[in-house]
Amino acid sequence: MAYKDLRNENFENIDASSTDFYGSNLSGVNFSGANLHGATMAYTSLVSANMANTDMSGANLTNADMTNANIFCADLTDAVLCNAKLTGVNLKDAKAVSGNRLPEAGLSDVQHRLDTQDNTNETPPSLLPISDWL
């Protein structure tokens, strides 16, 4: 699946664990409820993709463009988001974001906040729902 143009495809509830999407155009794709555990999605375009309720634990999203993606209630445990573009992303109620490597991710207009209060022993920052700090 690497380097494919899959724009606007419907992959709702698909089991694509460990799938290699490297460099693919996944803009507008519906991955709602999908299993993307351990998937390689580095250098992909996920602009406006629907990834709500998706298992992306352990996925590699390095340098992915996730502008305006919906990641509501997704599991991002240990997903790698280095240099990912997260402008306008909906991360509301996303699960276990604390394992992510986010120091260089573009986080403008993200619907979560960075919690840097408890980052000892080189623990990466975590994302917490906005409601936790209002």
Short mmCIF file of C-alpha atoms in Angstrom, two decimals:
data_model
loop_
_atom_site.label_atom_id
_atom_site.label_comp_id
_atom_site.label_asym_id
_atom_site.label_seq_id
_atom_site.Cartn_x
_atom_site.Cartn_y
_atom_site.Cartn_z
CA MET A 1 0.00 0.00 0.00
CA ALA A 2 3.06 2.29 0.01
CA TYR A 3 2.99 5.29 -2.33
CA LYS A 4 -0.67 4.77 -3.30
CA ASP A 5 -3.26 7.43 -4.06
CA LEU A 6 -6.18 6.36 -1.86
CA ARG A 7 -7.91 9.72 -1.46
CA ASN A 8 -11.46 9.62 -0.10
CA GLU A 9 -11.58 5.81 0.17
CA ASN A 10 -13.83 4.21 2.79
CA PHE A 11 -11.79 1.92 5.06
CA GLU A 12 -14.20 2.03 8.00
CA ASN A 13 -13.51 -0.78 10.51
CA ILE A 14 -10.75 -2.27 8.33
CA ASP A 15 -8.05 -4.41 9.94
CA ALA A 16 -4.89 -2.85 8.53
CA SER A 17 -2.57 -3.58 11.44
CA SER A 18 1.12 -3.41 10.46
CA THR A 19 0.18 -2.22 6.95
CA ASP A 20 2.77 -0.11 5.12
CA PHE A 21 1.10 3.10 3.86
CA TYR A 22 4.46 4.95 3.61
CA GLY A 23 4.20 8.02 1.36
CA SER A 24 0.57 7.38 0.38
CA ASN A 25 -2.08 10.03 -0.17
CA LEU A 26 -4.79 9.19 2.37
CA SER A 27 -6.49 12.59 2.34
CA GLY A 28 -10.17 12.38 3.17
CA VAL A 29 -10.01 8.64 3.87
CA ASN A 30 -12.51 7.22 6.36
CA PHE A 31 -10.57 5.02 8.80
CA SER A 32 -13.23 5.30 11.53
CA GLY A 33 -13.03 2.28 13.83
CA ALA A 34 -10.08 0.81 11.93
CA ASN A 35 -7.25 -1.24 13.39
CA LEU A 36 -4.05 0.54 12.34
CA HIS A 37 -1.92 -0.88 15.16
CA GLY A 38 1.74 -0.72 14.16
CA ALA A 39 0.94 0.67 10.70
CA THR A 40 3.61 2.66 8.87
CA MET A 41 2.06 5.97 7.87
CA ALA A 42 5.22 8.06 7.69
CA TYR A 43 5.27 10.79 5.03
CA THR A 44 1.57 10.27 4.27
CA SER A 45 -1.05 12.90 3.62
CA LEU A 46 -3.96 12.39 6.03
CA VAL A 47 -5.50 15.82 5.45
CA SER A 48 -9.13 15.80 6.64
CA ALA A 49 -9.03 12.03 7.23
CA ASN A 50 -11.57 10.55 9.65
CA MET A 51 -9.65 8.42 12.14
CA ALA A 52 -12.17 8.55 15.00
CA ASN A 53 -12.18 5.52 17.31
CA THR A 54 -9.15 4.11 15.50
CA ASP A 55 -6.43 1.95 17.08
CA MET A 56 -3.20 3.62 15.98
CA SER A 57 -1.13 2.28 18.87
CA GLY A 58 2.47 1.84 17.82
CA ALA A 59 1.85 3.45 14.42
CA ASN A 60 4.62 5.48 12.78
CA LEU A 61 3.21 8.85 11.67
CA THR A 62 6.56 10.62 11.27
CA ASN A 63 6.26 13.63 8.95
CA ALA A 64 2.59 12.85 8.23
CA ASP A 65 0.41 15.81 7.25
CA MET A 66 -2.65 15.37 9.45
CA THR A 67 -4.11 18.85 8.94
CA ASN A 68 -7.77 18.94 10.02
CA ALA A 69 -7.87 15.18 10.66
CA ASN A 70 -10.46 13.83 13.10
CA ILE A 71 -8.70 11.61 15.65
CA PHE A 72 -11.50 11.74 18.23
CA CYS A 73 -11.28 8.87 20.76
CA ALA A 74 -8.37 7.23 18.90
CA ASP A 75 -5.76 5.11 20.70
CA LEU A 76 -2.35 6.65 20.07
CA THR A 77 -0.38 4.66 22.65
CA ASP A 78 3.29 4.74 21.62
CA ALA A 79 2.48 6.17 18.19
CA VAL A 80 5.35 8.21 16.75
CA LEU A 81 4.35 11.70 15.60
CA CYS A 82 7.76 13.34 15.10
CA ASN A 83 7.49 16.29 12.72
CA ALA A 84 3.83 15.43 12.02
CA LYS A 85 1.71 18.40 10.99
CA LEU A 86 -1.25 18.51 13.39
CA THR A 87 -2.82 21.86 12.49
CA GLY A 88 -6.53 21.82 13.32
CA VAL A 89 -6.53 18.16 14.41
CA ASN A 90 -9.33 16.99 16.69
CA LEU A 91 -7.63 14.91 19.41
CA LYS A 92 -10.54 15.19 21.83
CA ASP A 93 -10.66 12.15 24.12
CA ALA A 94 -7.74 10.50 22.32
CA LYS A 95 -6.33 7.72 24.44
CA ALA A 96 -2.82 7.39 25.88
CA VAL A 97 -1.14 10.11 23.92
CA SER A 98 1.59 10.28 26.58
CA GLY A 99 3.80 7.73 24.82
CA ASN A 100 4.13 9.88 21.70
CA ARG A 101 7.25 11.65 20.61
CA LEU A 102 5.85 15.14 20.06
CA PRO A 103 8.70 17.61 20.61
CA GLU A 104 8.89 18.61 16.96
CA ALA A 105 5.28 18.03 15.85
CA GLY A 106 3.39 21.02 14.49
CA LEU A 107 0.65 21.50 17.10
CA SER A 108 -1.05 24.75 16.10
CA ASP A 109 -4.82 24.89 16.61
CA VAL A 110 -4.93 21.39 18.15
CA GLN A 111 -7.97 20.74 20.33
CA HIS A 112 -5.83 19.50 23.25
CA ARG A 113 -3.06 21.01 25.33
CA LEU A 114 0.47 19.91 26.10
CA ASP A 115 1.00 18.93 29.72
CA THR A 116 4.63 19.60 30.57
CA GLN A 117 4.23 19.54 34.36
CA ASP A 118 5.28 15.93 34.94
CA ASN A 119 8.03 15.19 32.46
CA THR A 120 10.89 13.69 34.41
CA ASN A 121 13.44 11.18 33.20
CA GLU A 122 13.04 12.33 29.60
CA THR A 123 9.36 11.39 29.47
CA PRO A 124 7.81 13.07 26.41
CA PRO A 125 5.02 15.59 26.95
CA SER A 126 1.48 14.27 27.03
CA LEU A 127 -1.71 15.68 25.60
CA LEU A 128 -4.65 16.14 27.93
CA PRO A 129 -8.21 17.17 27.09
CA ILE A 130 -8.84 20.90 27.23
CA SER A 131 -11.52 20.22 29.85
CA ASP A 132 -8.74 19.18 32.27
CA TRP A 133 -7.36 22.69 32.47
CA LEU A 134 -10.41 24.92 32.06
#
